[in-house]
Amino acid sequence: MTDARSPHQSPESAGTENAGAPLHRPGIKSYVIRAGRTTQAQTRGLMNIWPRLGLNVADGLQDLDTLFGRRAHRVVEIGFGMGGSLIEQAETHPETDFIGIEVHAPGVGKLLDEADKRGLTNLRVYREDALAVLEQCLPPGSIDTLQLFFPDPWPKKKHHKRRIVQPAFVELIRSRLAIGGHFHLATDWEPYAEWMAETVGQTPGFANTADASTAPYVPRPAFRPLTKFEARGEKLGHGVWDLIYRRVD
């Protein structure tokens, strides 16, 4: 394959990691914004729907109750790709508020267009570096669930420093989760799954929710939609590994 990703993994989901953020060494670029044609619907989302549902780091620290006009369960997803999974979650769970973070313009545009067509009011979007959003926009203890599905595995050893799952990143996630909140990771790259399990497992304040029979992994929960890439991979016999950690401290 020409890309260093498995064939059923969304390439856009890599667009969540940034070299300039404080948690990464200066000069290291840990994501690639892939070029792609923007459709009319995606352009509509970026131009017409963004003013209503889009957020910027420059907006500063958010009061999420004010932002959504209510107090609800809060889910943040880093790297939603083309947005299909996040749209499905927001539509299925109107009682929950969702914030998506993605740098890939066509994916952001598609998500916004779909959200508008379906009349969703429980979804907001950042087209920004996820690290900057976490550090500057989301208050400590404000998130109930943080989702990181299929980030770029950067499989070559010399590129491991570009992986978003690093000790400082995990500690930042922990600080933004409420006590009892969950950090849900998924990957179709087994060595990266092992890296995730080791990195999060060594971070104080987290407890793995897996049963002893499957630890450190959990079966794919019903609430995580099956992506088209994952479905294609299952047909080809590829594995997917889910990990869910609970903040206990």
GROMACS .gro file of N, CA and C in nm, residues 59-221:
model
  489
   59ASP      N    1  -1.161   3.202   2.024
   59ASP     CA    2  -1.277   3.232   2.109
   59ASP      C    3  -1.244   3.215   2.257
   60GLY      N    4  -1.135   3.144   2.285
   60GLY     CA    5  -1.091   3.127   2.423
   60GLY      C    6  -1.166   3.019   2.499
   61LEU      N    7  -1.154   3.024   2.632
   61LEU     CA    8  -1.214   2.924   2.719
   61LEU      C    9  -1.365   2.927   2.709
   62GLN      N   10  -1.425   2.810   2.691
   62GLN     CA   11  -1.569   2.800   2.671
   62GLN      C   12  -1.642   2.767   2.802
   63ASP      N   13  -1.756   2.829   2.821
   63ASP     CA   14  -1.852   2.785   2.921
   63ASP      C   15  -1.948   2.693   2.846
   64LEU      N   16  -1.933   2.562   2.863
   64LEU     CA   17  -2.008   2.468   2.780
   64LEU      C   18  -2.158   2.473   2.808
   65ASP      N   19  -2.198   2.503   2.930
   65ASP     CA   20  -2.341   2.517   2.959
   65ASP      C   21  -2.400   2.633   2.879
   66THR      N   22  -2.326   2.742   2.871
   66THR     CA   23  -2.372   2.857   2.793
   66THR      C   24  -2.368   2.826   2.644
   67LEU      N   25  -2.263   2.758   2.601
   67LEU     CA   26  -2.247   2.726   2.459
   67LEU      C   27  -2.365   2.645   2.407
   68PHE      N   28  -2.407   2.544   2.483
   68PHE     CA   29  -2.515   2.457   2.438
   68PHE      C   30  -2.651   2.496   2.496
   69GLY      N   31  -2.651   2.589   2.590
   69GLY     CA   32  -2.777   2.631   2.650
   69GLY      C   33  -2.838   2.530   2.743
   70ARG      N   34  -2.756   2.441   2.798
   70ARG     CA   35  -2.807   2.340   2.891
   70ARG      C   36  -2.689   2.270   2.958
   71ARG      N   37  -2.718   2.189   3.058
   71ARG     CA   38  -2.618   2.101   3.121
   71ARG      C   39  -2.648   1.960   3.076
   72ALA      N   40  -2.552   1.897   3.009
   72ALA     CA   41  -2.573   1.763   2.955
   72ALA      C   42  -2.443   1.684   2.958
   73HIS      N   43  -2.452   1.556   2.927
   73HIS     CA   44  -2.334   1.473   2.910
   73HIS      C   45  -2.254   1.530   2.792
   74ARG      N   46  -2.124   1.545   2.807
   74ARG     CA   47  -2.041   1.609   2.705
   74ARG      C   48  -1.939   1.511   2.648
   75VAL      N   49  -1.938   1.498   2.516
   75VAL     CA   50  -1.847   1.410   2.445
   75VAL      C   51  -1.764   1.493   2.348
   76VAL      N   52  -1.632   1.473   2.351
   76VAL     CA   53  -1.542   1.537   2.256
   76VAL      C   54  -1.476   1.428   2.173
   77GLU      N   55  -1.480   1.444   2.041
   77GLU     CA   56  -1.413   1.348   1.952
   77GLU      C   57  -1.302   1.418   1.877
   78ILE      N   58  -1.182   1.363   1.887
   78ILE     CA   59  -1.065   1.417   1.817
   78ILE      C   60  -1.045   1.339   1.687
   79GLY      N   61  -1.045   1.411   1.575
   79GLY     CA   62  -1.018   1.347   1.446
   79GLY      C   63  -1.137   1.271   1.392
   80PHE      N   64  -1.247   1.341   1.358
   80PHE     CA   65  -1.369   1.270   1.315
   80PHE      C   66  -1.369   1.238   1.166
   81GLY      N   67  -1.261   1.270   1.094
   81GLY     CA   68  -1.254   1.234   0.953
   81GLY      C   69  -1.363   1.301   0.872
   82MET      N   70  -1.443   1.221   0.802
   82MET     CA   71  -1.553   1.275   0.722
   82MET      C   72  -1.681   1.290   0.804
   83GLY      N   73  -1.677   1.253   0.931
   83GLY     CA   74  -1.785   1.288   1.024
   83GLY      C   75  -1.901   1.192   1.035
   84GLY      N   76  -1.900   1.082   0.961
   84GLY     CA   77  -2.013   0.992   0.963
   84GLY      C   78  -2.045   0.936   1.101
   85SER      N   79  -1.943   0.891   1.172
   85SER     CA   80  -1.962   0.834   1.305
   85SER      C   81  -2.014   0.938   1.403
   86LEU      N   82  -1.957   1.058   1.399
   86LEU     CA   83  -1.997   1.163   1.493
   86LEU      C   84  -2.140   1.209   1.467
   87ILE      N   85  -2.177   1.222   1.340
   87ILE     CA   86  -2.314   1.259   1.305
   87ILE      C   87  -2.412   1.155   1.357
   88GLU      N   88  -2.378   1.028   1.338
   88GLU     CA   89  -2.465   0.920   1.384
   88GLU      C   90  -2.483   0.925   1.536
   89GLN      N   91  -2.375   0.950   1.608
   89GLN     CA   92  -2.384   0.958   1.754
   89GLN      C   93  -2.471   1.076   1.797
   90ALA      N   94  -2.449   1.193   1.734
   90ALA     CA   95  -2.525   1.312   1.773
   90ALA      C   96  -2.673   1.297   1.743
   91GLU      N   97  -2.705   1.230   1.633
   91GLU     CA   98  -2.845   1.211   1.597
   91GLU      C   99  -2.911   1.107   1.687
   92THR      N  100  -2.836   1.004   1.722
   92THR     CA  101  -2.891   0.895   1.805
   92THR      C  102  -2.906   0.937   1.951
   93HIS      N  103  -2.822   1.032   1.995
   93HIS     CA  104  -2.823   1.073   2.136
   93HIS      C  105  -2.846   1.223   2.148
   94PRO      N  106  -2.968   1.269   2.124
   94PRO     CA  107  -2.996   1.413   2.132
   94PRO      C  108  -2.981   1.469   2.273
   95GLU      N  109  -2.979   1.382   2.373
   95GLU     CA  110  -2.964   1.427   2.512
   95GLU      C  111  -2.818   1.457   2.547
   96THR      N  112  -2.726   1.426   2.456
   96THR     CA  113  -2.583   1.444   2.478
   96THR      C  114  -2.530   1.554   2.387
   97ASP      N  115  -2.435   1.633   2.438
   97ASP     CA  116  -2.372   1.737   2.358
   97ASP      C  117  -2.237   1.687   2.307
   98PHE      N  118  -2.207   1.716   2.180
   98PHE     CA  119  -2.086   1.668   2.115
   98PHE      C  120  -2.003   1.784   2.061
   99ILE      N  121  -1.871   1.773   2.078
   99ILE     CA  122  -1.777   1.866   2.016
   99ILE      C  123  -1.680   1.784   1.933
  100GLY      N  124  -1.672   1.814   1.804
  100GLY     CA  125  -1.580   1.746   1.715
  100GLY      C  126  -1.461   1.834   1.680
  101ILE      N  127  -1.344   1.773   1.668
  101ILE     CA  128  -1.222   1.846   1.633
  101ILE      C  129  -1.157   1.777   1.514
  102GLU      N  130  -1.133   1.853   1.407
  102GLU     CA  131  -1.076   1.798   1.284
  102GLU      C  132  -1.014   1.911   1.204
  103VAL      N  133  -0.901   1.885   1.137
  103VAL     CA  134  -0.836   1.989   1.057
  103VAL      C  135  -0.864   1.975   0.908
  104HIS      N  136  -0.921   1.863   0.867
  104HIS     CA  137  -0.943   1.836   0.725
  104HIS      C  138  -1.069   1.908   0.678
  105ALA      N  139  -1.054   2.009   0.590
  105ALA     CA  140  -1.165   2.095   0.551
  105ALA      C  141  -1.283   2.020   0.489
  106PRO      N  142  -1.263   1.927   0.395
  106PRO     CA  143  -1.378   1.856   0.340
  106PRO      C  144  -1.457   1.779   0.446
  107GLY      N  145  -1.385   1.720   0.543
  107GLY     CA  146  -1.455   1.649   0.650
  107GLY      C  147  -1.536   1.742   0.737
  108VAL      N  148  -1.479   1.857   0.771
  108VAL     CA  149  -1.552   1.956   0.851
  108VAL      C  150  -1.673   2.005   0.775
  109GLY      N  151  -1.655   2.035   0.646
  109GLY     CA  152  -1.766   2.083   0.566
  109GLY      C  153  -1.878   1.981   0.554
  110LYS      N  154  -1.842   1.856   0.534
  110LYS     CA  155  -1.944   1.750   0.523
  110LYS      C  156  -2.020   1.734   0.653
  111LEU      N  157  -1.947   1.733   0.766
  111LEU     CA  158  -2.012   1.721   0.896
  111LEU      C  159  -2.111   1.834   0.919
  112LEU      N  160  -2.070   1.957   0.890
  112LEU     CA  161  -2.157   2.072   0.911
  112LEU      C  162  -2.280   2.067   0.821
  113ASP      N  163  -2.259   2.028   0.696
  113ASP     CA  164  -2.372   2.018   0.603
  113ASP      C  165  -2.473   1.914   0.652
  114GLU      N  166  -2.423   1.798   0.695
  114GLU     CA  167  -2.512   1.693   0.744
  114GLU      C  168  -2.583   1.735   0.872
  115ALA      N  169  -2.509   1.800   0.961
  115ALA     CA  170  -2.570   1.844   1.087
  115ALA      C  171  -2.687   1.938   1.060
  116ASP      N  172  -2.668   2.028   0.965
  116ASP     CA  173  -2.775   2.123   0.930
  116ASP      C  174  -2.893   2.051   0.867
  117LYS      N  175  -2.867   1.961   0.774
  117LYS     CA  176  -2.974   1.889   0.706
  117LYS      C  177  -3.056   1.806   0.803
  118ARG      N  178  -2.992   1.756   0.907
  118ARG     CA  179  -3.062   1.672   1.005
  118ARG      C  180  -3.114   1.752   1.124
  119GLY      N  181  -3.091   1.882   1.123
  119GLY     CA  182  -3.144   1.968   1.228
  119GLY      C  183  -3.081   1.946   1.363
  120LEU      N  184  -2.954   1.908   1.367
  120LEU     CA  185  -2.887   1.880   1.494
  120LEU      C  186  -2.847   2.009   1.563
  121THR      N  187  -2.878   2.018   1.689
  121THR     CA  188  -2.841   2.136   1.769
  121THR      C  189  -2.742   2.101   1.879
  122ASN      N  190  -2.707   1.974   1.892
  122ASN     CA  191  -2.621   1.926   2.001
  122ASN      C  192  -2.479   1.898   1.954
  123LEU      N  193  -2.434   1.970   1.852
  123LEU     CA  194  -2.303   1.946   1.793
  123LEU      C  195  -2.233   2.078   1.761
  124ARG      N  196  -2.105   2.089   1.801
  124ARG     CA  197  -2.021   2.202   1.766
  124ARG      C  198  -1.889   2.148   1.711
  125VAL      N  199  -1.819   2.232   1.633
  125VAL     CA  200  -1.702   2.183   1.560
  125VAL      C  201  -1.587   2.283   1.570
  126TYR      N  202  -1.467   2.230   1.593
  126TYR     CA  203  -1.343   2.306   1.581
  126TYR      C  204  -1.267   2.255   1.459
  127ARG      N  205  -1.221   2.347   1.374
  127ARG     CA  206  -1.126   2.311   1.269
  127ARG      C  207  -0.991   2.365   1.314
  128GLU      N  208  -0.937   2.299   1.414
  128GLU     CA  209  -0.817   2.348   1.483
  128GLU      C  210  -0.733   2.229   1.530
  129ASP      N  211  -0.612   2.259   1.573
  129ASP     CA  212  -0.527   2.161   1.639
  129ASP      C  213  -0.593   2.116   1.769
  130ALA      N  214  -0.608   1.987   1.786
  130ALA     CA  215  -0.675   1.935   1.904
  130ALA      C  216  -0.606   1.974   2.034
  131LEU      N  217  -0.473   1.978   2.031
  131LEU     CA  218  -0.401   2.012   2.153
  131LEU      C  219  -0.431   2.155   2.196
  132ALA      N  220  -0.437   2.245   2.099
  132ALA     CA  221  -0.469   2.384   2.132
  132ALA      C  222  -0.610   2.396   2.188
  133VAL      N  223  -0.704   2.320   2.131
  133VAL     CA  224  -0.842   2.323   2.180
  133VAL      C  225  -0.848   2.275   2.324
  134LEU      N  226  -0.782   2.163   2.352
  134LEU     CA  227  -0.784   2.109   2.487
  134LEU      C  228  -0.719   2.204   2.586
  135GLU      N  229  -0.607   2.263   2.547
  135GLU     CA  230  -0.533   2.348   2.639
  135GLU      C  231  -0.599   2.483   2.663
  136GLN      N  232  -0.661   2.539   2.558
  136GLN     CA  233  -0.706   2.678   2.565
  136GLN      C  234  -0.858   2.697   2.570
  137CYS      N  235  -0.934   2.594   2.532
  137CYS     CA  236  -1.078   2.615   2.514
  137CYS      C  237  -1.167   2.531   2.605
  138LEU      N  238  -1.122   2.416   2.648
  138LEU     CA  239  -1.206   2.326   2.727
  138LEU      C  240  -1.162   2.330   2.873
  139PRO      N  241  -1.249   2.370   2.963
  139PRO     CA  242  -1.211   2.383   3.104
  139PRO      C  243  -1.176   2.249   3.167
  140PRO      N  244  -1.090   2.249   3.267
  140PRO     CA  245  -1.061   2.126   3.341
  140PRO      C  246  -1.188   2.062   3.396
  141GLY      N  247  -1.197   1.932   3.385
  141GLY     CA  248  -1.310   1.858   3.439
  141GLY      C  249  -1.441   1.878   3.365
  142SER      N  250  -1.437   1.929   3.243
  142SER     CA  251  -1.562   1.964   3.172
  142SER      C  252  -1.611   1.857   3.077
  143ILE      N  253  -1.532   1.752   3.052
  143ILE     CA  254  -1.566   1.651   2.952
  143ILE      C  255  -1.604   1.521   3.022
  144ASP      N  256  -1.710   1.458   2.972
  144ASP     CA  257  -1.750   1.328   3.026
  144ASP      C  258  -1.687   1.212   2.949
  145THR      N  259  -1.668   1.231   2.818
  145THR     CA  260  -1.606   1.128   2.735
  145THR      C  261  -1.517   1.194   2.632
  146LEU      N  262  -1.395   1.144   2.616
  146LEU     CA  263  -1.305   1.187   2.510
  146LEU      C  264  -1.283   1.069   2.419
  147GLN      N  265  -1.312   1.086   2.289
  147GLN     CA  266  -1.299   0.979   2.191
  147GLN      C  267  -1.184   1.007   2.096
  148LEU      N  268  -1.098   0.909   2.078
  148LEU     CA  269  -0.987   0.917   1.984
  148LEU      C  270  -0.991   0.789   1.901
  149PHE      N  271  -1.053   0.797   1.784
  149PHE     CA  272  -1.073   0.678   1.702
  149PHE      C  273  -0.983   0.682   1.578
  150PHE      N  274  -0.900   0.580   1.565
  150PHE     CA  275  -0.817   0.557   1.447
  150PHE      C  276  -0.724   0.674   1.412
  151PRO      N  277  -0.647   0.722   1.509
  151PRO     CA  278  -0.547   0.824   1.476
  151PRO      C  279  -0.435   0.762   1.393
  152ASP      N  280  -0.360   0.846   1.326
  152ASP     CA  281  -0.249   0.799   1.244
  152ASP      C  282  -0.152   0.719   1.331
  153PRO      N  283  -0.122   0.593   1.295
  153PRO     CA  284  -0.034   0.512   1.380
  153PRO      C  285   0.114   0.543   1.367
  154TRP      N  286   0.153   0.617   1.264
  154TRP     CA  287   0.295   0.645   1.241
  154TRP      C  288   0.376   0.520   1.272
  155PRO      N  289   0.365   0.416   1.189
  155PRO     CA  290   0.421   0.285   1.225
  155PRO      C  291   0.573   0.276   1.228
  156LYS      N  292   0.643   0.362   1.149
  156LYS     CA  293   0.788   0.354   1.151
  156LYS      C  294   0.842   0.405   1.285
  157LYS      N  295   0.939   0.334   1.339
  157LYS     CA  296   0.991   0.368   1.471
  157LYS      C  297   1.040   0.511   1.478
  158LYS      N  298   1.103   0.560   1.371
  158LYS     CA  299   1.156   0.697   1.373
  158LYS      C  300   1.046   0.801   1.377
  159HIS      N  301   0.922   0.760   1.349
  159HIS     CA  302   0.808   0.852   1.351
  159HIS      C  303   0.723   0.839   1.477
  160HIS      N  304   0.759   0.750   1.569
  160HIS     CA  305   0.676   0.728   1.688
  160HIS      C  306   0.657   0.855   1.769
  161LYS      N  307   0.755   0.945   1.762
  161LYS     CA  308   0.743   1.070   1.837
  161LYS      C  309   0.629   1.157   1.783
  162ARG      N  310   0.579   1.126   1.662
  162ARG     CA  311   0.470   1.203   1.603
  162ARG      C  312   0.332   1.153   1.649
  163ARG      N  313   0.328   1.038   1.711
  163ARG     CA  314   0.200   0.984   1.757
  163ARG      C  315   0.136   1.078   1.860
  164ILE      N  316   0.007   1.096   1.846
  164ILE     CA  317  -0.061   1.187   1.939
  164ILE      C  318  -0.067   1.129   2.081
  165VAL      N  319  -0.072   0.997   2.092
  165VAL     CA  320  -0.079   0.936   2.225
  165VAL      C  321   0.061   0.932   2.286
  166GLN      N  322   0.088   1.033   2.367
  166GLN     CA  323   0.213   1.049   2.440
  166GLN      C  324   0.177   1.078   2.585
  167PRO      N  325   0.269   1.057   2.679
  167PRO     CA  326   0.236   1.078   2.820
  167PRO      C  327   0.177   1.215   2.851
  168ALA      N  328   0.234   1.322   2.795
  168ALA     CA  329   0.183   1.456   2.825
  168ALA      C  330   0.043   1.476   2.769
  169PHE      N  331   0.016   1.420   2.651
  169PHE     CA  332  -0.117   1.429   2.592
  169PHE      C  333  -0.219   1.356   2.679
  170VAL      N  334  -0.184   1.238   2.725
  170VAL     CA  335  -0.276   1.160   2.809
  170VAL      C  336  -0.305   1.233   2.939
  171GLU      N  337  -0.204   1.295   2.997
  171GLU     CA  338  -0.226   1.372   3.119
  171GLU      C  339  -0.316   1.492   3.093
  172LEU      N  340  -0.302   1.555   2.975
  172LEU     CA  341  -0.390   1.666   2.940
  172LEU      C  342  -0.535   1.617   2.928
  173ILE      N  343  -0.554   1.502   2.866
  173ILE     CA  344  -0.688   1.444   2.857
  173ILE      C  345  -0.745   1.420   2.997
  174ARG      N  346  -0.663   1.362   3.084
  174ARG     CA  347  -0.709   1.333   3.220
  174ARG      C  348  -0.757   1.460   3.290
  175SER      N  349  -0.684   1.569   3.271
  175SER     CA  350  -0.720   1.693   3.338
  175SER      C  351  -0.850   1.752   3.286
  176ARG      N  352  -0.884   1.724   3.162
  176ARG     CA  353  -1.007   1.779   3.103
  176ARG      C  354  -1.128   1.690   3.129
  177LEU      N  355  -1.106   1.564   3.163
  177LEU     CA  356  -1.216   1.475   3.196
  177LEU      C  357  -1.268   1.501   3.337
  178ALA      N  358  -1.397   1.487   3.354
  178ALA     CA  359  -1.454   1.488   3.488
  178ALA      C  360  -1.415   1.359   3.560
  179ILE      N  361  -1.414   1.361   3.691
  179ILE     CA  362  -1.392   1.237   3.767
  179ILE      C  363  -1.502   1.139   3.727
  180GLY      N  364  -1.462   1.019   3.691
  180GLY     CA  365  -1.558   0.920   3.641
  180GLY      C  366  -1.575   0.925   3.491
  181GLY      N  367  -1.515   1.025   3.424
  181GLY     CA  368  -1.523   1.035   3.280
  181GLY      C  369  -1.438   0.931   3.211
  182HIS      N  370  -1.462   0.910   3.081
  182HIS     CA  371  -1.397   0.802   3.008
  182HIS      C  372  -1.313   0.853   2.891
  183PHE      N  373  -1.199   0.788   2.871
  183PHE     CA  374  -1.112   0.810   2.757
  183PHE      C  375  -1.120   0.684   2.672
  184HIS      N  376  -1.180   0.699   2.553
  184HIS     CA  377  -1.206   0.585   2.465
  184HIS      C  378  -1.117   0.596   2.342
  185LEU      N  379  -1.031   0.497   2.323
  185LEU     CA  380  -0.940   0.493   2.209
  185LEU      C  381  -0.972   0.371   2.123
  186ALA      N  382  -0.949   0.382   1.993
  186ALA     CA  383  -0.963   0.267   1.904
  186ALA      C  384  -0.861   0.279   1.792
  187THR      N  385  -0.805   0.166   1.752
  187THR     CA  386  -0.708   0.163   1.642
  187THR      C  387  -0.716   0.028   1.572
  188ASP      N  388  -0.679   0.029   1.444
  188ASP     CA  389  -0.672  -0.097   1.370
  188ASP      C  390  -0.526  -0.138   1.348
  189TRP      N  391  -0.437  -0.080   1.425
  189TRP     CA  392  -0.294  -0.110   1.415
  189TRP      C  393  -0.249  -0.169   1.547
  190GLU      N  394  -0.231  -0.300   1.554
  190GLU     CA  395  -0.207  -0.366   1.682
  190GLU      C  396  -0.086  -0.311   1.758
  191PRO      N  397   0.027  -0.284   1.693
  191PRO     CA  398   0.138  -0.226   1.770
  191PRO      C  399   0.102  -0.091   1.832
  192TYR      N  400   0.018  -0.013   1.765
  192TYR     CA  401  -0.024   0.115   1.823
  192TYR      C  402  -0.120   0.090   1.939
  193ALA      N  403  -0.203  -0.013   1.929
  193ALA     CA  404  -0.291  -0.048   2.041
  193ALA      C  405  -0.208  -0.081   2.164
  194GLU      N  406  -0.099  -0.153   2.143
  194GLU     CA  407  -0.011  -0.187   2.255
  194GLU      C  408   0.054  -0.061   2.312
  195TRP      N  409   0.093   0.030   2.223
  195TRP     CA  410   0.152   0.158   2.264
  195TRP      C  411   0.050   0.237   2.347
  196MET      N  412  -0.074   0.243   2.300
  196MET     CA  413  -0.180   0.314   2.372
  196MET      C  414  -0.199   0.255   2.511
  197ALA      N  415  -0.211   0.122   2.517
  197ALA     CA  416  -0.236   0.056   2.645
  197ALA      C  417  -0.123   0.083   2.743
  198GLU      N  418   0.001   0.080   2.695
  198GLU     CA  419   0.115   0.104   2.783
  198GLU      C  420   0.118   0.250   2.829
  199THR      N  421   0.095   0.343   2.734
  199THR     CA  422   0.106   0.485   2.767
  199THR      C  423  -0.003   0.529   2.863
  200VAL      N  424  -0.128   0.494   2.834
  200VAL     CA  425  -0.237   0.534   2.922
  200VAL      C  426  -0.229   0.458   3.054
  201GLY      N  427  -0.191   0.331   3.044
  201GLY     CA  428  -0.182   0.249   3.165
  201GLY      C  429  -0.081   0.300   3.265
  202GLN      N  430   0.020   0.372   3.218
  202GLN     CA  431   0.124   0.425   3.307
  202GLN      C  432   0.092   0.564   3.359
  203THR      N  433  -0.022   0.620   3.315
  203THR     CA  434  -0.061   0.754   3.359
  203THR      C  435  -0.142   0.744   3.488
  204PRO      N  436  -0.099   0.805   3.596
  204PRO     CA  437  -0.176   0.801   3.720
  204PRO      C  438  -0.315   0.862   3.700
  205GLY      N  439  -0.412   0.807   3.772
  205GLY     CA  440  -0.546   0.863   3.767
  205GLY      C  441  -0.641   0.796   3.671
  206PHE      N  442  -0.593   0.694   3.598
  206PHE     CA  443  -0.678   0.621   3.504
  206PHE      C  444  -0.692   0.475   3.548
  207ALA      N  445  -0.810   0.419   3.526
  207ALA     CA  446  -0.833   0.277   3.550
  207ALA      C  447  -0.889   0.215   3.422
  208ASN      N  448  -0.831   0.103   3.381
  208ASN     CA  449  -0.881   0.033   3.263
  208ASN      C  450  -1.014  -0.034   3.295
  209THR      N  451  -1.113  -0.020   3.205
  209THR     CA  452  -1.246  -0.076   3.231
  209THR      C  453  -1.264  -0.217   3.176
  210ALA      N  454  -1.160  -0.273   3.113
  210ALA     CA  455  -1.173  -0.405   3.051
  210ALA      C  456  -1.186  -0.515   3.154
  211ASP      N  457  -1.259  -0.620   3.118
  211ASP     CA  458  -1.265  -0.740   3.200
  211ASP      C  459  -1.132  -0.813   3.192
  212ALA      N  460  -1.105  -0.893   3.294
  212ALA     CA  461  -0.978  -0.966   3.297
  212ALA      C  462  -0.963  -1.058   3.176
  213SER      N  463  -1.075  -1.106   3.122
  213SER     CA  464  -1.069  -1.201   3.011
  213SER      C  465  -1.025  -1.136   2.880
  214THR      N  466  -1.041  -1.005   2.867
  214THR     CA  467  -1.006  -0.936   2.742
  214THR      C  468  -0.902  -0.826   2.761
  215ALA      N  469  -0.867  -0.796   2.887
  215ALA     CA  470  -0.777  -0.684   2.917
  215ALA      C  471  -0.647  -0.694   2.837
  216PRO      N  472  -0.596  -0.580   2.795
  216PRO     CA  473  -0.642  -0.444   2.827
  216PRO      C  474  -0.753  -0.391   2.735
  217TYR      N  475  -0.800  -0.474   2.642
  217TYR     CA  476  -0.895  -0.427   2.542
  217TYR      C  477  -1.038  -0.462   2.579
  218VAL      N  478  -1.132  -0.390   2.519
  218VAL     CA  479  -1.274  -0.419   2.539
  218VAL      C  480  -1.335  -0.448   2.402
  219PRO      N  481  -1.442  -0.528   2.397
  219PRO     CA  482  -1.511  -0.547   2.270
  219PRO      C  483  -1.567  -0.413   2.223
  220ARG      N  484  -1.581  -0.397   2.091
  220ARG     CA  485  -1.634  -0.270   2.040
  220ARG      C  486  -1.770  -0.244   2.103
  221PRO      N  487  -1.784  -0.131   2.176
  221PRO     CA  488  -1.913  -0.100   2.238
  221PRO      C  489  -2.017  -0.067   2.132
   0.00000   0.00000   0.00000
